[in-house]
Amino acid sequence: MMSLTLMAICSGTFAQNINRMELGDYERVKDRKVYHLPEIPGFVTLTADLHMHTVFSDGVVWPDFRVQEAWVEGLDVIALTDHIEVLPHKENIKGDHNTSVESASRVAEMLNIILIKGTEITHGMPPGHFNALFIKDANLLDNDDPMEQIKEAAAQGGFIFWNHPGWASQQPDTTLWWDAHTTLLEKGWLHGVEVANQHDWYPVALDWCKGKKLTVIANSDVHEPVNSTYDLSVPGSHRPMTLVFAKDRTAEGVKEALFSRRTLGFSGTQIMGSEELIHQVFYASVEVRESYYALERGGRKTLFREVVNPTDLTFILEKDGEGQMDQRIELHPHSIAVIRHGEGVELRYRLENCWSGSSEHPLVILK
Amino acid sequence: MMSLTLMAICSGTFAQNINRMELGDYERVKDRKVYHLPEIPGFVTLTADLHMHTVFSDGVVWPDFRVQEAWVEGLDVIALTDHIEVLPHKENIKGDHNTSVESASRVAEMLNIILIKGTEITHGMPPGHFNALFIKDANLLDNDDPMEQIKEAAAQGGFIFWNHPGWASQQPDTTLWWDAHTTLLEKGWLHGVEVANQHDWYPVALDWCKGKKLTVIANSDVHEPVNSTYDLSVPGSHRPMTLVFAKDRTAEGVKEALFSRRTLGFSGTQIMGSEELIHQVFYASVEVRESYYALERGGRKTLFREVVNPTDLTFILEKDGEGQMDQRIELHPHSIAVIRHGEGVELRYRLENCWSGSSEHPLVILK
Amino acid sequence: MMSLTLMAICSGTFAQNINRMELGDYERVKDRKVYHLPEIPGFVTLTADLHMHTVFSDGVVWPDFRVQEAWVEGLDVIALTDHIEVLPHKENIKGDHNTSVESASRVAEMLNIILIKGTEITHGMPPGHFNALFIKDANLLDNDDPMEQIKEAAAQGGFIFWNHPGWASQQPDTTLWWDAHTTLLEKGWLHGVEVANQHDWYPVALDWCKGKKLTVIANSDVHEPVNSTYDLSVPGSHRPMTLVFAKDRTAEGVKEALFSRRTLGFSGTQIMGSEELIHQVFYASVEVRESYYALERGGRKTLFREVVNPTDLTFILEKDGEGQMDQRIELHPHSIAVIRHGEGVELRYRLENCWSGSSEHPLVILK
Amino acid sequence: MMSLTLMAICSGTFAQNINRMELGDYERVKDRKVYHLPEIPGFVTLTADLHMHTVFSDGVVWPDFRVQEAWVEGLDVIALTDHIEVLPHKENIKGDHNTSVESASRVAEMLNIILIKGTEITHGMPPGHFNALFIKDANLLDNDDPMEQIKEAAAQGGFIFWNHPGWASQQPDTTLWWDAHTTLLEKGWLHGVEVANQHDWYPVALDWCKGKKLTVIANSDVHEPVNSTYDLSVPGSHRPMTLVFAKDRTAEGVKEALFSRRTLGFSGTQIMGSEELIHQVFYASVEVRESYYALERGGRKTLFREVVNPTDLTFILEKDGEGQMDQRIELHPHSIAVIRHGEGVELRYRLENCWSGSSEHPLVILK
């Protein structure tokens, strides 16, 4: 058959006949996932992956497939960020540094995905790799000097972040901040840092974001199909992403939110960002119901309380307060926990999977 | 180890040490599922399974395990309905016809599950099998004459329904209504019918409900652990259940709703009940977004529209209206479909998986 | 990070440190699957997909990714068969009709996958689409006349088969054989037919194979990543494939087997091909154990017998013989069924999911 | 419907009709799993769970359900070991200490499961909990003195093992051997130890087995349905079990093997037991193919070698030898790894997931 390229969404089906039977056993269902995420007042919550590759640099898929997989996975925003410098397919690929994004724009429009023009500036350490988003012409960044490249990106109004600062190939011992990054910061050319990239996350980078007022970013940096890097059949699974709290669901809204640092990193079951945003997200996610008395096994009357998490987020709570209460509560996505507690006890817990610094977990009270 | 009987909900964990390591690879996570179901004005939507067995008749599990599995699966309401007449374990079981429910009540209270006292009256056809719910003393139903039994159940204020009317062992050819059922109906002793039981459903029974003002009921009739009869690892899977639209989440609320016929059957991906309730449920479930123009493959500009189903229900839509629109839309749970349509077209569809009669599917308009 | 392009097989892992933590929750494990398939005397059983696309025609993945996904899925043989005529990416792709296969050869050698040079000749009906395998130079087939193209393929020693003969876009009413195909057959330029392609299968094509001595072929014709077209997380799932019974595991062995018609189609749970091969495969797959007496429920003594299927194939048996025996036996992959039967009964069954003609199912005896 | 108690294996199915439709969406398929396990010369490999509970002590399922779930999971041998002392259901259960096993024997015979009569002797520490298998009359063990009970079990020819020696409730600090156990050992009344129980394993217990010539045992100690304690939908999942290398597949064969210490523990992906048995199992499981040269990415020619694991076991290999070879190889069940190595290098690895002592991992050579 000829390629559908864009999967046939909602297509009418041909009738079968005796000489053409359908074998649907293992057919992949292609729906867009609905994300259940909390909203915080004044903003919409957008799911964004701001770092990925296509055949136009060292990825293995055609650009519009990136839109299609994002659609299936329920993302709102993607940036295609093919390398300026790493072009292993160049012998067989025609086009310039803008081609990748341009060729995906029709499908993005059709599927209502916000597609951001980006590119990756790729150097040894220092200064390492950087993504520039919302640029106008990536070809103007094709230049040997990283500082010139970044300057040009900034001149185009780009949002620039440092990629995978703890990548073992570039920072084998530990995750260090270099003088070059101070320079970039001082020039106003550095706006964010990836605290999580693919399967890694870099706790110290969260401290940098806090101390230097940089935006928290988490991305997949995927080169293969996403479902080849992540096993998306695992319940609750997802690629690493940045949660963006935007004024509206537009590219402009995303840009404003990124420059305003209204983001959280979300990788695996971990959530990274400011204490304030984590608090807002937690309290907007979790419903704590009225306590009630019932007999425990053994016959002792105890207070029980349901804690409801109807979102796609996970919250792991460890007891932080005084008094009788359960030690650990795992609020998996779309689940309810029943907890036990003593009378008059303040249910104070530490969010073990949420990070407001390299060793800081926000506290919450279940009331 | 000694039995936990009631699974350890939210328990503190012992620290490991070098001589006691945990192997968590295949450990079952025990959370209560959050159901995402639409609410209709004035009512809460409760998930109920009103027919199941324990070791006290011909089931294979202890009563309080029925509460625990219902808790995990996210049910609000269960009725234990052990047979009066079928007691294969009686040589090794002590207790009367009330013991089963009574022994499960402590765990039900602790886990906030509404536990309804019931029993199954079990005879050949006619009249077949009946469940009596909300009875006060099942022992008073231990009697050879089905009419006497049902009369007693009614005298106790019971809600009585005919079980699996199309069970092949009792109705091998087709699903028939007998004179005995007319008698029961006329005496006011028959209030509902199972339109779905375990893996079967009986379309004609839905016509009876409509014509004779009987309540639509769907149940698992489970004898084994639920997860041995249904594969609950399949995404979206669930046992057959009755959706109850109750004034409040109490046993009294459930009783009032059952007698008032505010229920739908929900088995597999099928939904059965009155057109009015299905309409309310559909429109409370599905969000239809603004249409937008985009280029199709091939370059034609077309109207696209997102249809969002954030619930655990499935809706299969087949085109019923005139004009250009997609032929078939499958709205799986927690999914978004993008549909194409012509300008000014009324998007009228037939809900193929929703039944308001043995051959009636409600119509809906996507606007 | 830079692309791995070829997934890091068996790589050493970097140690984590406090500032680089791994989040392995949803990481895709990349192993090659072991296929459990029966061997028949004198031959090795090879799993082959002989029809697929890359970005060099209308697919969305780079050629060496096709090798990698085949490796993971446990295939032995793939043919890359990009279209001569359908080149939607040509504006951005450089290379000729041989580039696709050539660029994948290094990875194929490393992963020990047999990579066959192929191409797809693509025309309206008649004659439709054809794959030519084992050709030497696809560029010589770039020609407007299908007969000339096929002639050239044959001259290069190619194995030529008709693709998806019942494709609804080309044969909307039913699956017909045209005069053009008779011509090809008479000239010796047609060697096989796809009886299954993607999610479809064409029963009548199996009759053609039998009557006209054509090789039975089944393929995925995949354009996207395989895991986007098939849900490979379903236990037992696989893309459509041709089982090749070859003298050895080499490209030459595959070619000899194809020209000798020693193949079966395997799509979904269906198996298509000659009665003789199906018999050989069934008896080499299934172990029938000694019968034994035991009490049935109810207390009647009956003969029981275990039937063991340790393979990745499915066999669905329907009673064909006389006497007391179970009506239907479903031998799923890696499963054992216990069947009941009368004394002295010949256990003759029809293989419902195996097809030796459009309406012929081989018979087997369980002894 | 009435209970099937024993699931309907291989039953004929009733035809559907317009008024009885089947909804098979989530129906649990009930097949017996085929285990792919290596055989070692002279023995059959049996899968055994020798510790579990029913409603006759503190379990929640009827005894014959234990046989049915074992059948589905592919076990060959189970022992029902209800407590003598812990009888929370006794108010509602009739029967003596033999009833549990006796009531399951018919189904065991029908399904060809080896059912071993056992019981659990249940005391505080010391001496803790013990299972006695192959006893003749459990009622004679109903006695307050653990020493008298164990003596009686030994007098009946029982095989006696210490259960969960590191259970946190009885050994909160670490896993200790007490004088009482020395006494039992000296009297010849102690034959084995559970090195793994439910989700725990106790490395030091493996040293005891080695030093004191005790049999290595691993069990589920399950009280709920197995699928409620373990998530059996996870690929490769299984309850903890003892692999028994028996002269034949009979109860006598199992008994002889247990007394002869021909067992391995198998819990999660870990394997515990003697170095000799682990070596035999590894080399009977894994096929190492001929090395071949191919180009790595970057263009260097390297030796590659396929290592094939067609079993249900996992082997994790860490480099132990000198020279160039991959650092870590994960041989998941039914998978093939491709490894790289230097010329003339001996591929010596340590089996990280196999334990021949609390800190000993057998070494293997891939040749």
Short mmCIF file of N, CA and C in Angstrom, two decimals, chain A residues 84-195:
data_model
loop_
_atom_site.label_atom_id
_atom_site.label_comp_id
_atom_site.label_asym_id
_atom_site.label_seq_id
_atom_site.Cartn_x
_atom_site.Cartn_y
_atom_site.Cartn_z
N ILE A 84 22.74 21.81 14.71
CA ILE A 84 23.42 22.56 13.66
C ILE A 84 24.64 21.76 13.19
N GLU A 85 25.33 21.11 14.12
CA GLU A 85 26.66 20.56 13.85
C GLU A 85 26.71 19.05 13.60
N VAL A 86 25.74 18.31 14.09
CA VAL A 86 25.83 16.84 14.00
C VAL A 86 24.86 16.35 12.92
N LEU A 87 25.41 16.04 11.77
CA LEU A 87 24.57 15.75 10.61
C LEU A 87 25.01 14.45 9.94
N PRO A 88 24.85 13.34 10.61
CA PRO A 88 25.37 12.08 10.06
C PRO A 88 24.67 11.65 8.77
N HIS A 89 23.47 12.17 8.52
CA HIS A 89 22.75 11.76 7.31
C HIS A 89 22.95 12.73 6.16
N LYS A 90 23.86 13.67 6.32
CA LYS A 90 23.85 14.79 5.35
C LYS A 90 24.11 14.34 3.92
N GLU A 91 24.79 13.23 3.78
CA GLU A 91 25.04 12.70 2.44
C GLU A 91 23.72 12.39 1.71
N ASN A 92 22.71 12.07 2.47
CA ASN A 92 21.45 11.66 1.87
C ASN A 92 20.27 12.58 2.16
N ILE A 93 20.55 13.70 2.81
CA ILE A 93 19.48 14.63 3.16
C ILE A 93 19.73 15.97 2.48
N LYS A 94 18.67 16.52 1.91
CA LYS A 94 18.74 17.87 1.35
C LYS A 94 17.92 18.78 2.24
N GLY A 95 18.31 20.05 2.32
CA GLY A 95 17.55 21.01 3.11
C GLY A 95 18.47 21.79 3.99
N ASP A 96 17.92 22.85 4.59
CA ASP A 96 18.76 23.66 5.47
C ASP A 96 18.28 23.46 6.91
N HIS A 97 18.77 24.32 7.82
CA HIS A 97 18.47 24.09 9.24
C HIS A 97 17.03 24.41 9.62
N ASN A 98 16.28 24.97 8.70
CA ASN A 98 14.87 25.25 8.99
C ASN A 98 13.93 24.18 8.43
N THR A 99 14.45 23.32 7.59
CA THR A 99 13.58 22.39 6.85
C THR A 99 12.79 21.46 7.77
N SER A 100 13.46 20.97 8.75
CA SER A 100 12.85 20.00 9.65
C SER A 100 11.53 20.54 10.22
N VAL A 101 11.60 21.71 10.82
CA VAL A 101 10.39 22.28 11.43
C VAL A 101 9.35 22.61 10.37
N GLU A 102 9.81 23.18 9.27
CA GLU A 102 8.85 23.59 8.24
C GLU A 102 8.07 22.40 7.69
N SER A 103 8.76 21.28 7.54
CA SER A 103 8.08 20.14 6.92
C SER A 103 7.05 19.52 7.86
N ALA A 104 7.10 19.86 9.13
CA ALA A 104 6.13 19.29 10.08
C ALA A 104 4.97 20.22 10.36
N SER A 105 4.99 21.40 9.81
CA SER A 105 4.02 22.40 10.25
C SER A 105 2.58 22.10 9.82
N ARG A 106 2.41 21.52 8.63
CA ARG A 106 1.05 21.23 8.18
C ARG A 106 0.36 20.25 9.13
N VAL A 107 1.06 19.16 9.47
CA VAL A 107 0.46 18.16 10.35
C VAL A 107 0.22 18.75 11.74
N ALA A 108 1.15 19.59 12.20
CA ALA A 108 0.95 20.22 13.52
C ALA A 108 -0.32 21.07 13.52
N GLU A 109 -0.54 21.79 12.46
CA GLU A 109 -1.73 22.62 12.40
C GLU A 109 -2.99 21.76 12.40
N MET A 110 -2.94 20.69 11.63
CA MET A 110 -4.10 19.81 11.54
C MET A 110 -4.42 19.16 12.88
N LEU A 111 -3.38 18.78 13.60
CA LEU A 111 -3.60 18.06 14.85
C LEU A 111 -3.61 18.99 16.06
N ASN A 112 -3.51 20.28 15.80
CA ASN A 112 -3.60 21.27 16.88
C ASN A 112 -2.50 21.09 17.92
N ILE A 113 -1.29 20.81 17.43
CA ILE A 113 -0.11 20.73 18.28
C ILE A 113 0.69 22.02 18.09
N ILE A 114 1.13 22.62 19.18
CA ILE A 114 1.96 23.83 19.09
C ILE A 114 3.38 23.39 18.75
N LEU A 115 3.83 23.77 17.57
CA LEU A 115 5.15 23.36 17.08
C LEU A 115 6.10 24.56 17.15
N ILE A 116 7.17 24.41 17.90
CA ILE A 116 8.10 25.51 18.12
C ILE A 116 9.36 25.29 17.31
N LYS A 117 9.79 26.33 16.61
CA LYS A 117 11.04 26.21 15.86
C LYS A 117 12.22 26.28 16.83
N GLY A 118 13.07 25.28 16.74
CA GLY A 118 14.24 25.27 17.61
C GLY A 118 15.44 24.70 16.89
N THR A 119 16.57 24.73 17.56
CA THR A 119 17.76 24.07 17.04
C THR A 119 18.69 23.78 18.21
N GLU A 120 19.61 22.84 18.00
CA GLU A 120 20.57 22.52 19.05
C GLU A 120 21.96 22.96 18.60
N ILE A 121 22.60 23.75 19.46
CA ILE A 121 23.96 24.24 19.25
C ILE A 121 24.85 23.29 20.04
N THR A 122 25.83 22.65 19.35
CA THR A 122 26.41 21.42 19.87
C THR A 122 27.92 21.53 19.98
N HIS A 123 28.43 21.66 21.16
CA HIS A 123 29.88 21.81 21.36
C HIS A 123 30.35 20.98 22.54
N GLY A 124 31.66 20.73 22.57
CA GLY A 124 32.27 20.10 23.74
C GLY A 124 32.16 21.04 24.95
N MET A 125 32.56 20.53 26.08
CA MET A 125 32.43 21.29 27.33
C MET A 125 33.74 22.04 27.62
N PRO A 126 33.69 23.30 28.03
CA PRO A 126 32.54 24.18 27.96
C PRO A 126 32.34 24.70 26.54
N PRO A 127 31.18 25.19 26.20
CA PRO A 127 30.02 25.34 27.08
C PRO A 127 29.02 24.18 27.00
N GLY A 128 29.25 23.18 26.12
CA GLY A 128 28.30 22.07 26.01
C GLY A 128 27.23 22.31 24.95
N HIS A 129 26.07 21.70 25.17
CA HIS A 129 24.97 21.78 24.18
C HIS A 129 23.89 22.75 24.68
N PHE A 130 23.31 23.46 23.74
CA PHE A 130 22.24 24.42 24.07
C PHE A 130 21.11 24.30 23.07
N ASN A 131 19.91 24.45 23.55
CA ASN A 131 18.78 24.58 22.64
C ASN A 131 18.34 26.03 22.58
N ALA A 132 18.04 26.46 21.36
CA ALA A 132 17.47 27.80 21.18
C ALA A 132 16.07 27.61 20.59
N LEU A 133 15.07 28.14 21.28
CA LEU A 133 13.67 27.99 20.82
C LEU A 133 13.14 29.35 20.35
N PHE A 134 12.07 29.29 19.60
CA PHE A 134 11.39 30.51 19.11
C PHE A 134 12.31 31.36 18.23
N ILE A 135 13.29 30.73 17.62
CA ILE A 135 14.16 31.50 16.73
C ILE A 135 13.45 31.68 15.39
N LYS A 136 13.99 32.60 14.61
CA LYS A 136 13.35 32.90 13.32
C LYS A 136 14.03 32.20 12.17
N ASP A 137 15.36 32.11 12.23
CA ASP A 137 16.09 31.50 11.11
C ASP A 137 17.29 30.74 11.66
N ALA A 138 17.21 29.45 11.69
CA ALA A 138 18.29 28.64 12.26
C ALA A 138 19.54 28.70 11.40
N ASN A 139 19.37 29.00 10.15
CA ASN A 139 20.55 29.03 9.27
C ASN A 139 21.55 30.10 9.72
N LEU A 140 21.05 31.16 10.31
CA LEU A 140 21.95 32.22 10.76
C LEU A 140 22.80 31.79 11.96
N LEU A 141 22.48 30.63 12.53
CA LEU A 141 23.26 30.12 13.66
C LEU A 141 24.36 29.17 13.20
N ASP A 142 24.47 28.95 11.93
CA ASP A 142 25.45 27.96 11.43
C ASP A 142 26.83 28.62 11.37
N ASN A 143 27.62 28.39 12.37
CA ASN A 143 28.76 29.24 12.70
C ASN A 143 29.59 28.42 13.68
N ASP A 144 30.92 28.53 13.63
CA ASP A 144 31.75 27.68 14.47
C ASP A 144 31.85 28.13 15.92
N ASP A 145 31.55 29.36 16.19
CA ASP A 145 31.79 29.90 17.53
C ASP A 145 30.52 29.84 18.36
N PRO A 146 30.53 29.06 19.40
CA PRO A 146 29.29 28.91 20.18
C PRO A 146 28.77 30.24 20.71
N MET A 147 29.67 31.12 21.10
CA MET A 147 29.22 32.39 21.65
C MET A 147 28.49 33.21 20.58
N GLU A 148 29.03 33.16 19.36
CA GLU A 148 28.36 33.86 18.27
C GLU A 148 27.00 33.25 17.96
N GLN A 149 26.96 31.95 18.01
CA GLN A 149 25.69 31.27 17.75
C GLN A 149 24.63 31.67 18.76
N ILE A 150 25.04 31.63 20.02
CA ILE A 150 24.09 31.92 21.09
C ILE A 150 23.67 33.39 21.04
N LYS A 151 24.63 34.22 20.73
CA LYS A 151 24.32 35.64 20.59
C LYS A 151 23.26 35.87 19.49
N GLU A 152 23.45 35.17 18.39
CA GLU A 152 22.49 35.29 17.29
C GLU A 152 21.11 34.79 17.72
N ALA A 153 21.10 33.66 18.41
CA ALA A 153 19.82 33.11 18.88
C ALA A 153 19.12 34.12 19.79
N ALA A 154 19.90 34.72 20.67
CA ALA A 154 19.32 35.71 21.58
C ALA A 154 18.82 36.91 20.80
N ALA A 155 19.58 37.30 19.78
CA ALA A 155 19.17 38.44 18.97
C ALA A 155 17.85 38.18 18.25
N GLN A 156 17.61 36.92 17.95
CA GLN A 156 16.33 36.55 17.29
C GLN A 156 15.19 36.42 18.29
N GLY A 157 15.48 36.75 19.56
CA GLY A 157 14.42 36.63 20.58
C GLY A 157 14.30 35.23 21.14
N GLY A 158 15.32 34.42 20.92
CA GLY A 158 15.24 33.02 21.33
C GLY A 158 15.26 32.80 22.84
N PHE A 159 14.63 31.73 23.23
CA PHE A 159 14.70 31.24 24.60
C PHE A 159 15.78 30.16 24.59
N ILE A 160 16.82 30.35 25.40
CA ILE A 160 18.02 29.49 25.30
C ILE A 160 18.24 28.74 26.60
N PHE A 161 18.38 27.42 26.48
CA PHE A 161 18.69 26.66 27.71
C PHE A 161 19.83 25.68 27.47
N TRP A 162 20.51 25.40 28.57
CA TRP A 162 21.64 24.47 28.58
C TRP A 162 21.08 23.04 28.66
N ASN A 163 21.50 22.20 27.73
CA ASN A 163 21.00 20.84 27.69
C ASN A 163 21.83 19.89 28.57
N HIS A 164 21.16 18.88 29.12
CA HIS A 164 21.79 17.78 29.88
C HIS A 164 23.14 18.20 30.49
N PRO A 165 23.10 19.13 31.46
CA PRO A 165 24.37 19.64 32.02
C PRO A 165 25.18 18.55 32.71
N GLY A 166 24.55 17.43 33.09
CA GLY A 166 25.30 16.37 33.77
C GLY A 166 25.59 15.16 32.89
N TRP A 167 25.49 15.35 31.59
CA TRP A 167 25.72 14.22 30.67
C TRP A 167 27.10 13.61 30.93
N ALA A 168 27.13 12.31 31.15
CA ALA A 168 28.36 11.64 31.57
C ALA A 168 29.49 11.80 30.57
N SER A 169 29.17 11.92 29.28
CA SER A 169 30.23 12.06 28.29
C SER A 169 30.92 13.41 28.40
N GLN A 170 30.22 14.39 28.94
CA GLN A 170 30.81 15.73 29.02
C GLN A 170 31.19 16.11 30.44
N GLN A 171 30.53 15.50 31.39
CA GLN A 171 30.84 15.81 32.79
C GLN A 171 30.97 14.47 33.52
N PRO A 172 32.06 13.75 33.27
CA PRO A 172 32.15 12.37 33.76
C PRO A 172 32.16 12.26 35.28
N ASP A 173 32.68 13.26 35.97
CA ASP A 173 32.80 13.10 37.42
C ASP A 173 31.58 13.60 38.16
N THR A 174 31.22 14.82 37.89
CA THR A 174 30.02 15.34 38.52
C THR A 174 29.50 16.50 37.66
N THR A 175 28.40 17.08 38.04
CA THR A 175 27.72 18.07 37.23
C THR A 175 28.18 19.46 37.67
N LEU A 176 29.04 20.07 36.84
CA LEU A 176 29.67 21.35 37.22
C LEU A 176 29.14 22.52 36.40
N TRP A 177 29.14 23.66 37.04
CA TRP A 177 28.86 24.93 36.39
C TRP A 177 30.20 25.56 36.01
N TRP A 178 30.33 26.00 34.76
CA TRP A 178 31.60 26.53 34.29
C TRP A 178 31.52 28.05 34.12
N ASP A 179 32.70 28.64 33.99
CA ASP A 179 32.74 30.09 33.78
C ASP A 179 31.96 30.51 32.53
N ALA A 180 32.03 29.68 31.51
CA ALA A 180 31.31 30.02 30.28
C ALA A 180 29.82 30.24 30.56
N HIS A 181 29.30 29.48 31.49
CA HIS A 181 27.86 29.62 31.78
C HIS A 181 27.59 30.92 32.53
N THR A 182 28.54 31.31 33.36
CA THR A 182 28.41 32.60 34.04
C THR A 182 28.39 33.73 33.01
N THR A 183 29.28 33.62 32.04
CA THR A 183 29.32 34.62 30.97
C THR A 183 27.97 34.71 30.24
N LEU A 184 27.46 33.55 29.86
CA LEU A 184 26.19 33.53 29.14
C LEU A 184 25.07 34.14 29.98
N LEU A 185 25.09 33.80 31.25
CA LEU A 185 24.06 34.29 32.15
C LEU A 185 24.14 35.80 32.25
N GLU A 186 25.36 36.29 32.39
CA GLU A 186 25.54 37.73 32.55
C GLU A 186 25.12 38.51 31.30
N LYS A 187 25.35 37.89 30.16
CA LYS A 187 24.96 38.55 28.92
C LYS A 187 23.45 38.44 28.66
N GLY A 188 22.77 37.71 29.49
CA GLY A 188 21.32 37.54 29.28
C GLY A 188 21.01 36.55 28.18
N TRP A 189 21.95 35.66 27.88
CA TRP A 189 21.76 34.69 26.81
C TRP A 189 21.43 33.29 27.31
N LEU A 190 21.23 33.16 28.57
CA LEU A 190 20.90 31.83 29.11
C LEU A 190 19.65 31.98 29.96
N HIS A 191 18.59 31.22 29.59
CA HIS A 191 17.30 31.41 30.26
C HIS A 191 16.82 30.19 31.03
N GLY A 192 17.39 29.04 30.73
CA GLY A 192 16.92 27.84 31.41
C GLY A 192 17.96 26.74 31.40
N VAL A 193 17.68 25.67 32.13
CA VAL A 193 18.57 24.51 32.20
C VAL A 193 17.70 23.26 32.20
N GLU A 194 18.14 22.26 31.47
CA GLU A 194 17.48 20.95 31.59
C GLU A 194 17.87 20.31 32.92
N VAL A 195 16.90 20.19 33.82
CA VAL A 195 17.19 19.45 35.06
C VAL A 195 17.01 17.96 34.83
#
